[in-house]
Amino acid sequence: MDWSQDETFKFIELFQKERIIWDPKHKCHKNSQKVSDAWARLSEIMGRSQTELKNKKNSLMATFRQLLRRKKQSVRSGAGEDDIYKPVWLYYDAMETFLASIYECNTTVSTEERQDVSKIKLSTYLFS
């Protein structure tokens, strides 16, 4: 069964409210019974099977992750504000509002910064 744009936005909105499903930092995220209960709530509200909802989530997430990765790569490349990739996918902004923090990249340290830190550690070791 096809999904309308309104249904998809409704699903994203309801999915956002069920943090237990998508947030690995949620205290009950690893409790399979509670996660299953959350999917059951979504299924009841949406009037679709849990399998269909999970498939929709997987499809949305695959596209979202790909676009988010592309956006972050353009930021890391040192692109100017106007040159940063801006996804035009209809559902991107709705998903980014709550999922971007889950997919934060670890801060990377440049080679020069690593050398400076190494020098500090070495000098601390030598003069302690």
Backbone as a chain_set.jsonl record, in Angstrom:
{"seq": "MDWSQDETFKFIELFQKERIIWDPKHKCHKNSQKVSDAWARLSEIMGRSQTELKNKKNSLMATFRQLLRRKKQSVRSGAGEDDIYKPVWLYYDAMETFLASIYECNTTVSTEERQDVSKIKLSTYLFS", "coords": {"N": [[0.844, -1.193, 0.0], [0.562, 2.181, -0.861], [2.011, 5.163, 0.523], [0.786, 8.286, 1.491], [1.886, 11.727, 1.352], [0.983, 13.117, 3.589], [0.41, 11.003, 5.367], [2.965, 9.987, 5.708], [4.301, 12.148, 6.91], [2.79, 12.24, 9.258], [3.467, 9.761, 10.344], [6.227, 10.199, 10.798], [6.082, 12.215, 12.71], [4.754, 10.869, 14.828], [6.586, 8.818, 15.23], [8.769, 10.29, 16.14], [7.876, 10.966, 18.671], [8.033, 8.565, 19.982], [10.528, 7.989, 21.452], [11.908, 5.883, 22.562], [12.254, 4.012, 20.583], [14.023, 5.088, 18.618], [16.137, 6.407, 19.904], [19.194, 5.67, 21.095], [20.171, 6.371, 23.564], [18.101, 6.405, 25.283], [16.728, 5.198, 28.288], [15.294, 2.791, 28.192], [15.716, 1.743, 25.718], [16.941, -0.649, 24.981], [15.243, -2.511, 25.932], [13.395, -4.918, 24.801], [10.664, -5.566, 24.996], [9.392, -3.173, 25.734], [10.061, -1.583, 23.559], [8.74, -2.973, 21.579], [6.133, -2.551, 22.468], [5.932, 0.175, 21.948], [6.06, 0.182, 19.144], [3.667, -1.16, 18.715], [1.825, 0.723, 19.608], [2.208, 2.734, 17.679], [1.39, 1.309, 15.437], [-1.312, 0.878, 15.972], [-2.337, 3.512, 15.989], [-1.66, 4.401, 13.401], [-2.912, 2.528, 11.845], [-1.745, 0.479, 10.429], [0.319, -2.394, 9.795], [2.884, -3.533, 12.074], [5.118, -4.502, 10.779], [4.943, -3.226, 8.288], [5.239, -0.581, 9.127], [7.825, -0.653, 10.2], [9.286, -1.245, 7.918], [8.803, 1.091, 6.476], [10.041, 2.924, 8.158], [12.705, 2.016, 7.93], [13.187, 2.554, 5.235], [12.872, 5.374, 5.143], [14.894, 6.095, 6.947], [17.204, 5.18, 5.665], [17.402, 6.88, 3.439], [17.521, 9.34, 4.769], [19.93, 9.111, 6.313], [21.825, 8.94, 4.261], [21.581, 11.465, 3.019], [22.166, 13.143, 5.175], [24.815, 12.4, 5.687], [25.995, 13.309, 3.326], [25.565, 16.054, 3.607], [27.071, 16.622, 5.93], [29.604, 15.959, 5.006], [30.012, 17.99, 3.163], [30.162, 20.147, 4.879], [32.455, 19.527, 6.369], [34.316, 19.736, 4.372], [35.094, 22.288, 4.283], [33.557, 24.053, 2.973], [31.982, 27.122, 2.058], [29.326, 28.977, 3.675], [27.244, 29.3, 1.791], [27.79, 27.218, 0.09], [27.366, 24.825, 1.342], [25.901, 21.667, 1.317], [22.452, 21.349, 0.877], [19.9, 19.395, 1.632], [17.061, 18.587, -0.356], [15.013, 16.874, -0.066], [11.766, 15.983, 0.744], [11.101, 15.076, 3.368], [13.293, 15.504, 4.906], [13.949, 17.753, 6.665], [12.028, 17.462, 8.701], [12.833, 15.078, 9.845], [15.465, 15.59, 10.53], [15.276, 17.347, 12.651], [14.992, 15.845, 14.992], [16.67, 13.641, 14.73], [19.263, 14.303, 13.959], [21.067, 14.746, 16.069], [21.548, 12.192, 16.963], [23.133, 11.136, 15.043], [25.542, 12.485, 15.204], [28.798, 13.366, 14.312], [31.929, 12.292, 15.555], [34.219, 14.602, 16.883], [36.929, 15.437, 14.911], [40.466, 15.419, 15.012], [42.958, 17.393, 13.681], [46.03, 16.549, 11.954], [48.102, 18.289, 12.661], [47.179, 19.256, 15.13], [47.261, 16.896, 16.609], [50.016, 16.432, 16.709], [50.823, 18.62, 18.261], [49.548, 18.002, 20.68], [50.857, 15.622, 21.295], [53.443, 16.601, 21.73], [52.995, 18.114, 24.017], [52.255, 16.099, 25.853], [54.632, 14.614, 25.882], [56.476, 16.526, 26.828], [55.39, 16.982, 29.318], [55.762, 14.503, 30.471], [58.584, 14.311, 30.448], [59.365, 16.406, 32.122], [58.24, 15.947, 34.569]], "CA": [[0.0, 0.0, 0.0], [1.333, 3.422, -0.949], [1.892, 6.135, 1.599], [0.649, 9.674, 1.053], [2.803, 12.628, 2.06], [0.412, 13.394, 4.909], [0.609, 9.823, 6.204], [4.386, 9.887, 6.02], [4.588, 13.174, 7.921], [2.158, 11.802, 10.504], [4.306, 8.691, 10.873], [7.459, 10.808, 11.312], [5.708, 12.92, 13.94], [4.497, 9.86, 15.861], [7.866, 8.145, 15.446], [9.57, 11.189, 16.959], [7.371, 10.906, 20.045], [8.42, 7.265, 20.552], [11.987, 8.066, 21.582], [12.435, 4.578, 22.945], [12.579, 3.266, 19.362], [15.113, 5.644, 17.811], [17.211, 7.04, 20.677], [19.959, 4.659, 21.832], [20.466, 6.857, 24.913], [16.899, 6.234, 26.101], [17.014, 4.165, 29.288], [14.606, 1.532, 27.87], [15.929, 1.446, 24.301], [17.332, -2.048, 24.794], [14.185, -3.364, 26.473], [12.65, -5.298, 23.594], [9.218, -5.539, 25.236], [8.94, -1.781, 25.698], [10.183, -1.14, 22.171], [7.63, -3.633, 20.888], [4.917, -1.82, 22.872], [5.939, 1.448, 21.221], [5.669, -0.124, 17.764], [2.235, -1.513, 18.746], [1.084, 2.002, 19.69], [2.278, 3.354, 16.351], [0.578, 0.488, 14.534], [-2.726, 1.139, 16.268], [-2.669, 4.872, 15.564], [-1.517, 4.529, 11.95], [-3.761, 1.56, 11.162], [-0.871, -0.318, 9.557], [1.033, -3.43, 10.541], [4.206, -3.165, 12.57], [6.08, -4.811, 9.717], [4.876, -2.148, 7.301], [5.809, 0.615, 9.747], [9.278, -0.84, 10.298], [9.811, -1.114, 6.556], [8.756, 2.517, 6.144], [11.111, 3.544, 8.947], [13.991, 1.651, 7.323], [13.293, 3.287, 3.978], [13.093, 6.786, 5.477], [16.19, 6.25, 7.592], [18.268, 4.989, 4.666], [17.514, 8.117, 2.672], [17.949, 10.395, 5.683], [21.358, 8.946, 6.633], [22.601, 9.254, 3.06], [21.579, 12.914, 2.836], [22.875, 13.743, 6.304], [26.233, 12.156, 5.441], [26.416, 14.218, 2.256], [25.581, 17.404, 4.174], [28.211, 16.731, 6.844], [30.825, 15.955, 4.2], [30.196, 19.323, 2.579], [30.578, 21.03, 5.967], [33.847, 19.185, 6.676], [35.206, 20.092, 3.264], [35.455, 23.685, 4.408], [32.716, 24.838, 2.067], [31.387, 28.319, 2.628], [27.915, 28.857, 4.072], [26.388, 29.158, 0.603], [28.153, 26.008, -0.648], [27.022, 23.631, 2.117], [24.813, 20.897, 0.702], [21.159, 21.474, 1.542], [18.987, 18.392, 1.079], [15.745, 19.087, -0.762], [14.067, 15.789, 0.156], [10.572, 16.462, 1.434], [11.009, 14.678, 4.774], [14.591, 15.683, 5.563], [13.913, 18.694, 7.79], [11.222, 16.879, 9.773], [13.617, 14.03, 10.499], [16.696, 16.161, 11.07], [15.003, 18.03, 13.913], [15.197, 14.982, 16.146], [17.639, 12.57, 14.493], [20.62, 14.788, 13.667], [21.931, 14.578, 17.24], [21.887, 10.768, 17.073], [24.156, 10.862, 14.038], [26.631, 13.439, 15.328], [30.113, 12.803, 14.061], [32.908, 12.629, 16.567], [35.113, 15.666, 16.456], [38.209, 14.919, 14.459], [41.608, 16.272, 15.321], [43.867, 17.429, 12.54], [47.367, 16.008, 12.189], [48.876, 19.295, 13.372], [46.736, 19.28, 16.52], [47.757, 15.668, 17.245], [51.435, 16.619, 16.978], [50.92, 19.54, 19.384], [49.147, 17.262, 21.879], [51.95, 14.684, 21.568], [54.544, 17.377, 22.305], [52.613, 18.472, 25.385], [52.341, 14.895, 26.665], [56.032, 14.268, 26.007], [57.133, 17.478, 27.706], [54.865, 16.739, 30.669], [56.414, 13.283, 30.932], [60.004, 14.575, 30.654], [59.611, 17.387, 33.176], [57.491, 15.618, 35.772]], "C": [[0.885, 1.251, 0.0], [1.042, 4.339, 0.238], [1.738, 7.524, 0.985], [1.677, 10.512, 1.818], [2.287, 12.909, 3.466], [0.616, 12.224, 5.864], [2.069, 9.697, 6.63], [4.777, 10.924, 7.06], [3.984, 12.799, 9.268], [2.995, 10.711, 11.152], [5.583, 9.265, 11.484], [7.179, 11.506, 12.637], [5.484, 11.932, 15.092], [5.777, 9.104, 16.231], [8.758, 8.99, 16.356], [9.147, 11.103, 18.425], [7.738, 9.6, 20.748], [9.935, 7.164, 20.613], [12.63, 6.716, 21.876], [12.884, 3.778, 21.723], [13.868, 3.775, 18.726], [16.29, 6.209, 18.596], [17.975, 5.999, 21.498], [20.317, 5.094, 23.248], [19.251, 6.739, 25.843], [17.105, 5.046, 27.031], [16.373, 2.811, 28.961], [14.802, 1.099, 26.421], [16.264, -0.024, 24.046], [16.316, -3.03, 25.383], [13.246, -3.723, 25.323], [11.137, -5.27, 23.793], [8.681, -4.111, 25.155], [9.029, -1.202, 24.288], [9.042, -1.731, 21.351], [6.299, -2.947, 21.218], [4.811, -0.489, 22.132], [5.531, 1.235, 19.763], [4.175, -0.47, 17.695], [1.376, -0.253, 18.819], [1.059, 2.688, 18.333], [1.372, 2.619, 15.367], [-0.904, 0.769, 14.724], [-3.151, 2.515, 15.755], [-2.676, 4.992, 14.043], [-2.436, 3.573, 11.186], [-2.989, 0.725, 10.144], [-0.125, -1.329, 10.419], [2.392, -2.912, 11.011], [5.273, -3.418, 11.516], [6.113, -3.701, 8.684], [5.501, -0.869, 7.855], [7.333, 0.511, 9.842], [9.939, -0.734, 8.931], [9.847, 0.344, 6.13], [9.87, 3.26, 6.886], [12.46, 3.261, 8.312], [14.226, 2.417, 6.022], [13.607, 4.767, 4.228], [14.492, 6.998, 6.05], [17.341, 6.088, 6.601], [18.484, 6.265, 3.862], [18.035, 9.246, 3.547], [19.447, 10.303, 5.968], [22.238, 9.319, 5.447], [22.692, 10.769, 2.864], [22.319, 13.628, 3.958], [24.383, 13.583, 6.128], [26.761, 13.131, 4.388], [26.513, 15.655, 2.771], [26.802, 17.589, 5.075], [29.535, 16.721, 6.094], [31.07, 17.324, 3.585], [30.628, 20.324, 3.642], [32.051, 20.798, 6.281], [34.811, 19.617, 5.589], [35.652, 21.539, 3.34], [34.663, 24.577, 3.481], [32.163, 26.054, 2.798], [29.917, 28.085, 2.921], [26.995, 28.602, 2.878], [26.638, 27.851, -0.149], [27.834, 24.712, 0.099], [25.813, 22.97, 1.477], [23.547, 21.02, 1.54], [20.191, 20.474, 0.912], [17.625, 18.996, 0.754], [14.664, 18.011, -0.625], [12.962, 16.26, 1.084], [10.58, 16.203, 2.935], [12.283, 14.969, 5.568], [14.499, 16.573, 6.802], [13.14, 18.12, 8.977], [12.021, 15.83, 10.543], [14.876, 14.598, 11.152], [16.457, 16.801, 12.433], [15.242, 17.14, 15.126], [16.268, 13.905, 15.946], [19.073, 13.053, 14.281], [21.562, 14.565, 14.847], [22.353, 13.122, 17.43], [23.045, 10.431, 16.143], [25.262, 11.899, 14.052], [27.945, 12.722, 15.052], [31.019, 13.18, 15.222], [33.807, 13.72, 16.016], [36.445, 15.04, 16.056], [39.294, 15.925, 14.79], [42.547, 16.222, 14.133], [45.232, 16.885, 12.934], [48.206, 16.996, 12.985], [48.494, 19.34, 14.842], [47.237, 18.049, 17.266], [49.23, 15.825, 17.602], [51.63, 17.538, 18.176], [50.582, 18.831, 20.687], [50.246, 16.287, 22.266], [53.117, 15.402, 22.225], [54.244, 17.736, 23.752], [52.742, 17.264, 26.293], [53.8, 14.516, 26.916], [56.732, 15.209, 26.969], [56.644, 17.312, 29.148], [55.56, 15.535, 31.286], [57.88, 13.556, 31.294], [60.26, 15.461, 31.857], [58.834, 17.101, 34.449], [58.389, 14.983, 36.801]], "O": [[1.836, 1.35, 0.774], [-0.022, 4.286, 0.855], [2.473, 7.889, 0.068], [2.257, 10.058, 2.804], [3.062, 12.937, 4.422], [0.955, 12.422, 7.031], [2.365, 9.345, 7.772], [5.511, 10.611, 7.998], [4.604, 13.02, 10.308], [3.212, 10.725, 12.364], [5.98, 8.858, 12.577], [7.963, 11.393, 13.579], [5.974, 12.146, 16.201], [6.012, 8.793, 17.399], [9.427, 8.458, 17.242], [9.992, 11.163, 19.318], [7.752, 9.54, 21.978], [10.545, 6.357, 19.913], [13.765, 6.455, 21.476], [13.795, 2.957, 21.82], [14.719, 2.975, 18.335], [17.343, 6.466, 18.014], [17.453, 5.498, 22.495], [20.727, 4.262, 24.056], [19.368, 6.95, 27.05], [17.601, 4.002, 26.607], [16.869, 1.78, 29.414], [14.125, 0.186, 25.949], [15.904, -0.574, 23.005], [16.518, -4.243, 25.33], [12.404, -2.918, 24.926], [10.4, -4.977, 22.851], [7.625, -3.877, 24.568], [8.17, -0.422, 23.877], [8.45, -1.043, 20.519], [5.444, -2.786, 20.346], [3.719, -0.08, 21.736], [4.751, 2.012, 19.212], [3.498, -0.113, 16.731], [0.331, -0.167, 18.175], [0.015, 3.165, 17.889], [0.675, 3.241, 14.565], [-1.655, 0.883, 13.756], [-4.215, 2.654, 15.152], [-3.574, 5.602, 13.463], [-2.706, 3.789, 10.004], [-3.537, 0.318, 9.119], [0.038, -1.135, 11.623], [2.965, -1.99, 10.432], [6.219, -2.642, 11.38], [7.187, -3.281, 8.252], [6.207, -0.158, 7.14], [8.041, 1.486, 9.59], [11.035, -0.187, 8.81], [10.805, 0.786, 5.497], [10.552, 4.111, 6.315], [13.278, 4.169, 8.168], [15.338, 2.87, 5.751], [14.499, 5.335, 3.597], [15.185, 7.95, 5.692], [18.345, 6.794, 6.697], [19.622, 6.677, 3.634], [18.891, 10.021, 3.122], [20.157, 11.304, 5.875], [23.282, 9.948, 5.619], [23.768, 11.293, 2.575], [23.021, 14.61, 3.716], [25.143, 14.515, 6.388], [27.839, 13.705, 4.545], [27.436, 16.386, 2.412], [27.489, 18.607, 4.987], [30.483, 17.396, 6.495], [32.214, 17.768, 3.494], [31.38, 21.253, 3.345], [32.813, 21.752, 6.44], [35.993, 19.839, 5.854], [36.493, 21.974, 2.553], [35.044, 25.72, 3.227], [31.91, 26.012, 4.003], [29.334, 27.103, 2.462], [26.078, 27.784, 2.955], [25.797, 27.42, -0.938], [28.01, 23.623, -0.447], [24.83, 23.63, 1.14], [23.567, 20.82, 2.754], [19.718, 20.68, -0.206], [17.106, 19.82, 1.508], [13.522, 18.227, -1.029], [13.235, 16.879, 2.112], [10.106, 17.042, 3.702], [12.339, 14.707, 6.769], [14.936, 16.171, 7.88], [13.553, 18.277, 10.126], [11.889, 15.717, 11.762], [15.296, 14.129, 12.21], [17.349, 16.795, 13.281], [15.651, 17.628, 16.179], [16.726, 13.316, 16.925], [20.008, 12.263, 14.417], [22.731, 14.23, 14.649], [23.411, 12.855, 18.0], [23.843, 9.539, 16.433], [25.865, 12.167, 13.012], [28.162, 11.602, 15.513], [30.887, 14.258, 15.801], [34.112, 13.748, 14.824], [37.005, 14.218, 16.781], [39.053, 17.131, 14.839], [42.891, 15.148, 13.64], [45.545, 16.777, 14.12], [48.943, 16.597, 13.886], [49.361, 19.449, 15.709], [47.601, 18.147, 18.437], [49.654, 15.4, 18.677], [52.491, 17.285, 19.018], [51.258, 19.037, 21.695], [50.542, 16.138, 23.451], [53.719, 14.884, 23.165], [55.123, 17.671, 24.612], [53.281, 17.377, 27.394], [54.164, 14.142, 28.03], [57.493, 14.767, 27.829], [57.418, 17.488, 30.089], [55.903, 15.539, 32.469], [58.363, 13.087, 32.325], [61.266, 15.291, 32.546], [58.782, 17.956, 35.334], [57.931, 14.635, 37.889]]}, "num_chains": 1, "name": "protein.A"}
